[in-house]
Amino acid sequence: MSDHEKVGHTEEAPTKESSLENKVQGDAPAMDAAPEKKKREYKEMEHETKGDLHAKVDMNTIQFTATDLYDKDKVDIEHIVMEEVFQLLQCDEAGLTEKEAQDRIGIFGPNKLEEKKENVFLQFLSFMWNPLSWVMEGAAIVAIALSNGEGEPPDWQDFVGIVLLLLINSTIGFVEERNAGNAVKALMDSLAPKAKVKRDGAWKEIESSELVPGDMISFKHGDVCPADCRLTEAIDVSMDQAALTGESLPVSKKLGDECFSGSTCKQGEVEGVVISTGPNTFFGRAATLVGQDSDQTGHLQMVLARIGTFCLVSIGIFVVLEIVILYPRFHYGYRRGLNNILVLLIGGIPIAMPTVLSVTLAVGAQQLAKHKAIVTRITAIEELAGVTILCSDKTGTLTTNKLTIDKENVKCYSKWDVEGVCLLAAYASRTENQDAIDGCVVGTLPDPKQAREGIQLLDFKPFNPVDKRTEITYRDDRDGGKLKRATKGMTGIIIELCSRGKTSELEDQLEADVEEFARRGLRALAVAYEDVLGDDKESQGNGFELVGLLSIFDPPRSDTKQTIDDAMALGVKVKMVTGDQLAIAKETGRRLGLGDHMYASKVLKEGPEAGGKHANLDEMIMDADGFAGVFPEHKFEIVKRIQALGHLCAMTGDGANDAPALSRANVGIAVEGATDAARGAADIVLTEPGLSTIVHAIYGSRVIFQRMRNYAIYACAVTIRIVVCFAIMAFIWQFDFPSFMVLIIAVLNDGTIMTLSLDRVLPSTTPDSWDLAEVFAFGIGYGLYLSASTIALYATMHSTTFFEDKFGVNPIKATNDPEGHMVIYLQVAIISQALIFVTRSHGPSWTERPSIALMLAFCLAQLISSIIAGFGDWGFTNVRHISGGWIGIVWVWNIVWYFPLDALKFFMKKTIIAYLQKRKARKGAVPAVDANGERLQRTASRHESLYSNRTSFLSRAANRLRGGAKISMSQNELQRFSSIQAQQSGAALTRAHSRPAAA
């Protein structure tokens, strides 16, 4: 809850977010009776949920374990008498010793939510658990087990090479992901909250995770309750539980009452005994329920599956063709045909694809962590690149969450100017232990010391809900020591107090100004002044005179307007979603250039007005600039409808009851200062306030997306060029390329391609999406072109004397000459890697500079390939070194064939790609309908696929083995947990371990 929503002595109707101080300080006349009514309602609720005053069973039968202490059938530790609490917890008000605390950590665990830890070895093996790896593993089995034919030994070289390739890919992916995870963990650890606890008879500050049941803790105004506790001392205590229970008003607490972990102390000082920690707290039970929906994969896995399927189908087709052609037509022997099939399997499978994409995402997560955005679900980076709508909180994200006096709107009604009115208001404010109003009023002065400079404080009356104003009586040393009195507070109270200079014209003007402020969402604070008649602070004055009207506002952050402009430039529509009043939301929208086309949350239930400009609620949501008076269930509904219209939606939130919306959104973002429950449900956690971090994350995610797209095109192209090229050469010339050399090509390719995760790319200016038809079209086009370059080289070398005549090199005429194999190896190795420079660029490939890492890796790989070609005499794989002349010929040949690749790219963009885009646009323009004529709408999928390189399949198996953990909540807890939270939590428990797209 923000400071600007605490304006207790200002002129404004209450909202969900502002109602806390309304109760404490009484915002408006219309609310004078409301706090009393709410208070009575709360007392009734407390009576209904109070439970037993004593344990339900013999206290001696209750063991000192979490199972017994939190078993509601035995004892309700939240409501039993305090004597029994201390008896159960085996402690007293003197607190625990350090030794006792350490012993209890072993019994109850640390005071934090359990973190899911993966087995490191299984995490490593999981990088070899996907269909592409399965094919390579199958190829290894073929090489070692099925190639024992025709009197030849097993193909140990290929077997070892394939296993090494799998291990290299897995190791790289594993190391990068662990590094990213460590970076995220370090940032999360830096957020660890502190707690004041009595240990060994002395108060000290420790990390709240070290608290245990039985600890005596203390907190005061502004602090967050670190664990569920029962109060042993309570001085005028009021707790804000909105983030946990959805209650909009603060809850008064007295001796013996329970305070929830995660609730905020808004008033008073507290001492209490900890009764539950970590997952046993109300906060922990709520977060555990939300966390049951544990599918953490995005639709990137679906994309990987389709790309993998494309590659597997392409390989499968040509493997079948080789079987039905080479054996019957050319009478290949068993082993010879098997070697040709191994070439297609090893060379065609983009074995590095899961690892490359995982490394790219992991490196991206590390880069985002440097900008204070912690990625908790790594595939959310890819989804963030496609986000089209960002629903953002107002308070603390779009605004500063710090009340400010808007000096441009200060109204003056007497001899004092703006500075004079602000100074009088500062006199009538506390300079210590300030509330939000006093703080912002004093903050308008150039130096806060001026609030007491030149005056002697004689008497100060702080704000209270009855008088609804503050008052100071002081001696003005700069005016001969005269006694004076100033007051500030709610407009209606101040004008009634005034008796000097009050005219009907003044009252009309004041009323008009207050109404203007209200329309603009500004809160009004009136200021009055009088001279004291006499030399005693209790003396009567000459009557208060209204001197001015202050407007109070939570101003936009300095960078927000530019950030929103940047978001719109990226094609992302920003919608404000706030619990504050509609007028305030509109004023903020106007100041930010966001627009004031906003609606109250009730429209989400009632729909648009009949005869209005919006035909339905979906149309209204898409047209709106934002929504005000929003509760968590409204956030969930907004996200659900936006997704149903085919958009990828990001949602910000900070409270535990925001968790369903954060979980539902394609990308849930927990803003700075969010509760652990919100962080647990979110995909990205921000550790700095403001919207700029989110927009930077969107920009960064698009850079990462472009890297993945570039690799996807490259992988498809290499698959096509290998299977088409070597199959055709086998069909025409019965050319048997050595499978081990394909393995060398794959290893060198992988080493180069890994550096794509650091490549310099130009991000898209519009939301990204996987257009797989475009990816496959480019892949087929490039693959066929590269196949043609290799076939043309072999035909020229094999069937003509062109190279011998022009360059004087030795002839290579035999179909399977070892030197011929080496020439083809070098040609394929060089131009295949060079293709990456074409796929990574939007314009001519030489105009977009690659990263230094990519360029160095490419040069190193080409150097190694050329050295192998010049010196490799490996009899076991039927290759022999070639002369420098042939190496030069291959390099020149590839350079000649390389430059038309850019022309091919532009030609395809103008023809095939343009056609595919037009076809896609036509399909999007005509909505599909079902059998009943209802429009069918797409919702982004979050289904997990076999391409997830996580240990999710292992965790599911483990869950089945242990039968799943049963979690229950009492009806009273469910009521406190708010209806929407309880519904979503219950649904999460009944679902399997996957998150359907539609709730």
PDB file of C-alpha atoms in Angstrom, residues 2 36 38 93 199 361 364 389 438 441 469 571 593 606 643 662 774 926 948:
ATOM      1  CA  SER A   2       1.450   3.330  -1.016  1.00  0.00           C
ATOM      2  CA  GLU A  36     -17.461   2.268  12.791  1.00  0.00           C
ATOM      3  CA  LYS A  38     -16.507  -1.751   9.239  1.00  0.00           C
ATOM      4  CA  GLU A  93       8.392 -13.901  27.397  1.00  0.00           C
ATOM      5  CA  ARG A 199      17.783 -14.136  22.125  1.00  0.00           C
ATOM      6  CA  LEU A 361      18.205 -17.992 -22.543  1.00  0.00           C
ATOM      7  CA  GLY A 364      20.013 -13.606 -21.379  1.00  0.00           C
ATOM      8  CA  ILE A 389      -0.011  -5.708 -23.797  1.00  0.00           C
ATOM      9  CA  ASP A 438       3.103  15.476   7.456  1.00  0.00           C
ATOM     10  CA  VAL A 441       4.030  18.824   3.618  1.00  0.00           C
ATOM     11  CA  ARG A 469      -6.949  18.032  11.661  1.00  0.00           C
ATOM     12  CA  GLY A 571       4.705  -2.064 -30.101  1.00  0.00           C
ATOM     13  CA  GLY A 593       0.600  10.650 -21.858  1.00  0.00           C
ATOM     14  CA  GLU A 606     -21.594  -5.305 -15.748  1.00  0.00           C
ATOM     15  CA  GLN A 643      -5.225 -13.797 -23.740  1.00  0.00           C
ATOM     16  CA  LEU A 662       0.601 -13.284 -12.144  1.00  0.00           C
ATOM     17  CA  GLU A 774       8.923 -18.457 -42.535  1.00  0.00           C
ATOM     18  CA  VAL A 926     -11.285 -13.699 -40.917  1.00  0.00           C
ATOM     19  CA  SER A 948      11.789 -29.254 -22.116  1.00  0.00           C
TER      20      SER A 948
END
